[in-house]
Amino acid sequence: MSTKYKLYQTAILQTISHRLMRDFVNNYLSKFEISLAAWSILDMLSDKKSMTFNEIATNLFVDAPFITELAIELKAKHLIDISKSEDDKRIKVASLTIDGLRLAKKLNTGLTRNLTKFMEGCTGEDVDTYFKVIETIINNSKKFKPTE
């Protein structure tokens, strides 16, 4: 735990930080009529040529049916294509359309430009350390069982 902050202070700081960034991102994305979860899918697909719905669900820590709903919404907006896996026709695969790729790049550019302001005064190393801690917490939570 922190040697500088009491436990309740760390919880409050993390909660406020998360809320401020989440609210900012949601507000920014709402101008494009897209949700945080939908943007996450576009962003993931901009890094990879295609992903199965299960891969997307695993990366977002959600159930696959939730991805199906989002994928249908994104397909209706002509942002992704949905196909079946060549190996197993039961498996659905998502890939970006040209419009989806354009929007993903536009959103990433705008969000990066604006979110950097949240990190003003932090070095790249500070930011990397922050995200390493978050990643460690997530990984540890998978094997964590509360005790009294």
mmCIF file of C-alpha atoms in Angstrom, residues 28-145:
data_model
loop_
_atom_site.group_PDB
_atom_site.id
_atom_site.type_symbol
_atom_site.label_atom_id
_atom_site.label_comp_id
_atom_site.label_asym_id
_atom_site.label_seq_id
_atom_site.Cartn_x
_atom_site.Cartn_y
_atom_site.Cartn_z
ATOM 1 C CA TYR A 28 -16.438 13.463 -26.078
ATOM 2 C CA LEU A 29 -17.759 10.229 -27.619
ATOM 3 C CA SER A 30 -21.374 11.343 -27.297
ATOM 4 C CA LYS A 31 -20.666 14.037 -29.909
ATOM 5 C CA PHE A 32 -20.103 11.157 -32.327
ATOM 6 C CA GLU A 33 -23.083 9.168 -31.008
ATOM 7 C CA ILE A 34 -20.887 6.303 -29.860
ATOM 8 C CA SER A 35 -20.515 4.669 -26.446
ATOM 9 C CA LEU A 36 -17.305 3.956 -24.576
ATOM 10 C CA ALA A 37 -17.737 0.213 -25.137
ATOM 11 C CA ALA A 38 -18.388 0.694 -28.872
ATOM 12 C CA TRP A 39 -15.336 2.955 -29.185
ATOM 13 C CA SER A 40 -13.255 0.319 -27.384
ATOM 14 C CA ILE A 41 -14.260 -2.208 -30.027
ATOM 15 C CA LEU A 42 -13.357 0.178 -32.855
ATOM 16 C CA ASP A 43 -10.034 0.932 -31.196
ATOM 17 C CA MET A 44 -9.207 -2.756 -30.721
ATOM 18 C CA LEU A 45 -10.124 -3.533 -34.310
ATOM 19 C CA SER A 46 -7.948 -0.676 -35.563
ATOM 20 C CA ASP A 47 -4.976 -2.543 -34.054
ATOM 21 C CA LYS A 48 -5.939 -5.918 -35.510
ATOM 22 C CA LYS A 49 -7.377 -6.902 -38.836
ATOM 23 C CA SER A 50 -10.240 -8.802 -37.196
ATOM 24 C CA MET A 51 -11.285 -10.324 -33.895
ATOM 25 C CA THR A 52 -13.853 -12.871 -32.811
ATOM 26 C CA PHE A 53 -16.677 -11.698 -30.584
ATOM 27 C CA ASN A 54 -15.235 -13.882 -27.791
ATOM 28 C CA GLU A 55 -11.801 -12.246 -28.114
ATOM 29 C CA ILE A 56 -13.410 -8.805 -27.878
ATOM 30 C CA ALA A 57 -15.507 -9.867 -24.865
ATOM 31 C CA THR A 58 -12.428 -11.248 -23.094
ATOM 32 C CA ASN A 59 -10.482 -8.027 -23.693
ATOM 33 C CA LEU A 60 -13.353 -5.900 -22.369
ATOM 34 C CA PHE A 61 -14.154 -8.204 -19.417
ATOM 35 C CA VAL A 62 -17.783 -8.574 -20.533
ATOM 36 C CA ASP A 63 -20.029 -11.419 -21.659
ATOM 37 C CA ALA A 64 -20.147 -12.282 -25.364
ATOM 38 C CA PRO A 65 -23.886 -11.445 -25.753
ATOM 39 C CA PHE A 66 -23.064 -7.832 -24.856
ATOM 40 C CA ILE A 67 -20.582 -7.750 -27.742
ATOM 41 C CA THR A 68 -23.220 -9.141 -30.090
ATOM 42 C CA GLU A 69 -25.515 -6.200 -29.230
ATOM 43 C CA LEU A 70 -22.726 -3.664 -29.755
ATOM 44 C CA ALA A 71 -21.608 -5.324 -32.981
ATOM 45 C CA ILE A 72 -25.130 -5.159 -34.405
ATOM 46 C CA GLU A 73 -25.253 -1.446 -33.520
ATOM 47 C CA LEU A 74 -21.834 -0.800 -35.101
ATOM 48 C CA LYS A 75 -22.778 -2.760 -38.213
ATOM 49 C CA ALA A 76 -25.972 -0.696 -38.583
ATOM 50 C CA LYS A 77 -23.789 2.419 -38.525
ATOM 51 C CA HIS A 78 -21.555 0.849 -41.237
ATOM 52 C CA LEU A 79 -18.537 0.920 -38.911
ATOM 53 C CA ILE A 80 -17.825 -2.823 -38.795
ATOM 54 C CA ASP A 81 -18.454 -5.900 -40.878
ATOM 55 C CA ILE A 82 -19.528 -9.170 -39.282
ATOM 56 C CA SER A 83 -18.526 -12.463 -40.846
ATOM 57 C CA LYS A 84 -18.184 -16.092 -39.822
ATOM 58 C CA SER A 85 -14.879 -17.708 -39.022
ATOM 59 C CA GLU A 86 -13.455 -19.825 -41.821
ATOM 60 C CA ASP A 87 -12.452 -22.464 -39.261
ATOM 61 C CA ASP A 88 -15.772 -22.649 -37.406
ATOM 62 C CA LYS A 89 -18.898 -21.145 -38.953
ATOM 63 C CA ARG A 90 -20.484 -20.736 -35.495
ATOM 64 C CA ILE A 91 -17.867 -18.146 -34.526
ATOM 65 C CA LYS A 92 -18.586 -14.528 -35.467
ATOM 66 C CA VAL A 93 -15.737 -12.240 -36.496
ATOM 67 C CA ALA A 94 -15.729 -8.445 -36.542
ATOM 68 C CA SER A 95 -13.583 -6.228 -38.747
ATOM 69 C CA LEU A 96 -13.558 -2.492 -39.399
ATOM 70 C CA THR A 97 -15.040 -0.923 -42.496
ATOM 71 C CA ILE A 98 -13.283 2.044 -44.105
ATOM 72 C CA ASP A 99 -15.719 4.365 -42.267
ATOM 73 C CA GLY A 100 -15.020 2.531 -39.017
ATOM 74 C CA LEU A 101 -11.271 2.901 -39.464
ATOM 75 C CA ARG A 102 -11.663 6.619 -40.256
ATOM 76 C CA LEU A 103 -13.807 7.172 -37.166
ATOM 77 C CA ALA A 104 -11.458 5.151 -34.937
ATOM 78 C CA LYS A 105 -8.497 7.289 -36.070
ATOM 79 C CA LYS A 106 -10.460 10.526 -35.604
ATOM 80 C CA LEU A 107 -11.598 9.533 -32.111
ATOM 81 C CA ASN A 108 -8.122 8.406 -31.081
ATOM 82 C CA THR A 109 -6.542 11.630 -32.311
ATOM 83 C CA GLY A 110 -9.103 13.786 -30.494
ATOM 84 C CA LEU A 111 -9.052 11.772 -27.297
ATOM 85 C CA THR A 112 -5.255 11.583 -27.208
ATOM 86 C CA ARG A 113 -4.947 15.341 -27.726
ATOM 87 C CA ASN A 114 -7.428 16.038 -24.932
ATOM 88 C CA LEU A 115 -6.531 13.290 -22.471
ATOM 89 C CA THR A 116 -2.877 14.344 -22.513
ATOM 90 C CA LYS A 117 -4.047 17.406 -20.602
ATOM 91 C CA PHE A 118 -5.086 15.105 -17.736
ATOM 92 C CA MET A 119 -1.500 13.880 -17.538
ATOM 93 C CA GLU A 120 0.211 17.290 -17.722
ATOM 94 C CA GLY A 121 3.119 17.394 -15.302
ATOM 95 C CA CYS A 122 3.636 13.628 -15.477
ATOM 96 C CA THR A 123 6.555 12.068 -17.292
ATOM 97 C CA GLY A 124 6.063 9.187 -19.696
ATOM 98 C CA GLU A 125 7.599 6.983 -17.011
ATOM 99 C CA ASP A 126 5.019 8.211 -14.464
ATOM 100 C CA VAL A 127 2.181 7.325 -16.832
ATOM 101 C CA ASP A 128 3.687 3.915 -17.617
ATOM 102 C CA THR A 129 4.035 3.196 -13.883
ATOM 103 C CA TYR A 130 0.405 4.240 -13.278
ATOM 104 C CA PHE A 131 -0.871 1.881 -15.947
ATOM 105 C CA LYS A 132 1.448 -0.921 -14.785
ATOM 106 C CA VAL A 133 -0.100 -0.639 -11.310
ATOM 107 C CA ILE A 134 -3.619 -0.747 -12.779
ATOM 108 C CA GLU A 135 -2.693 -3.778 -14.907
ATOM 109 C CA THR A 136 -1.229 -5.521 -11.841
ATOM 110 C CA ILE A 137 -4.396 -4.838 -9.823
ATOM 111 C CA ILE A 138 -6.535 -6.301 -12.616
ATOM 112 C CA ASN A 139 -4.327 -9.388 -12.916
ATOM 113 C CA ASN A 140 -4.246 -9.894 -9.143
ATOM 114 C CA SER A 141 -8.010 -9.522 -8.907
ATOM 115 C CA LYS A 142 -8.431 -12.646 -11.038
ATOM 116 C CA LYS A 143 -6.910 -14.750 -8.250
ATOM 117 C CA PHE A 144 -8.078 -12.678 -5.274
ATOM 118 C CA LYS A 145 -10.473 -14.094 -2.705
#
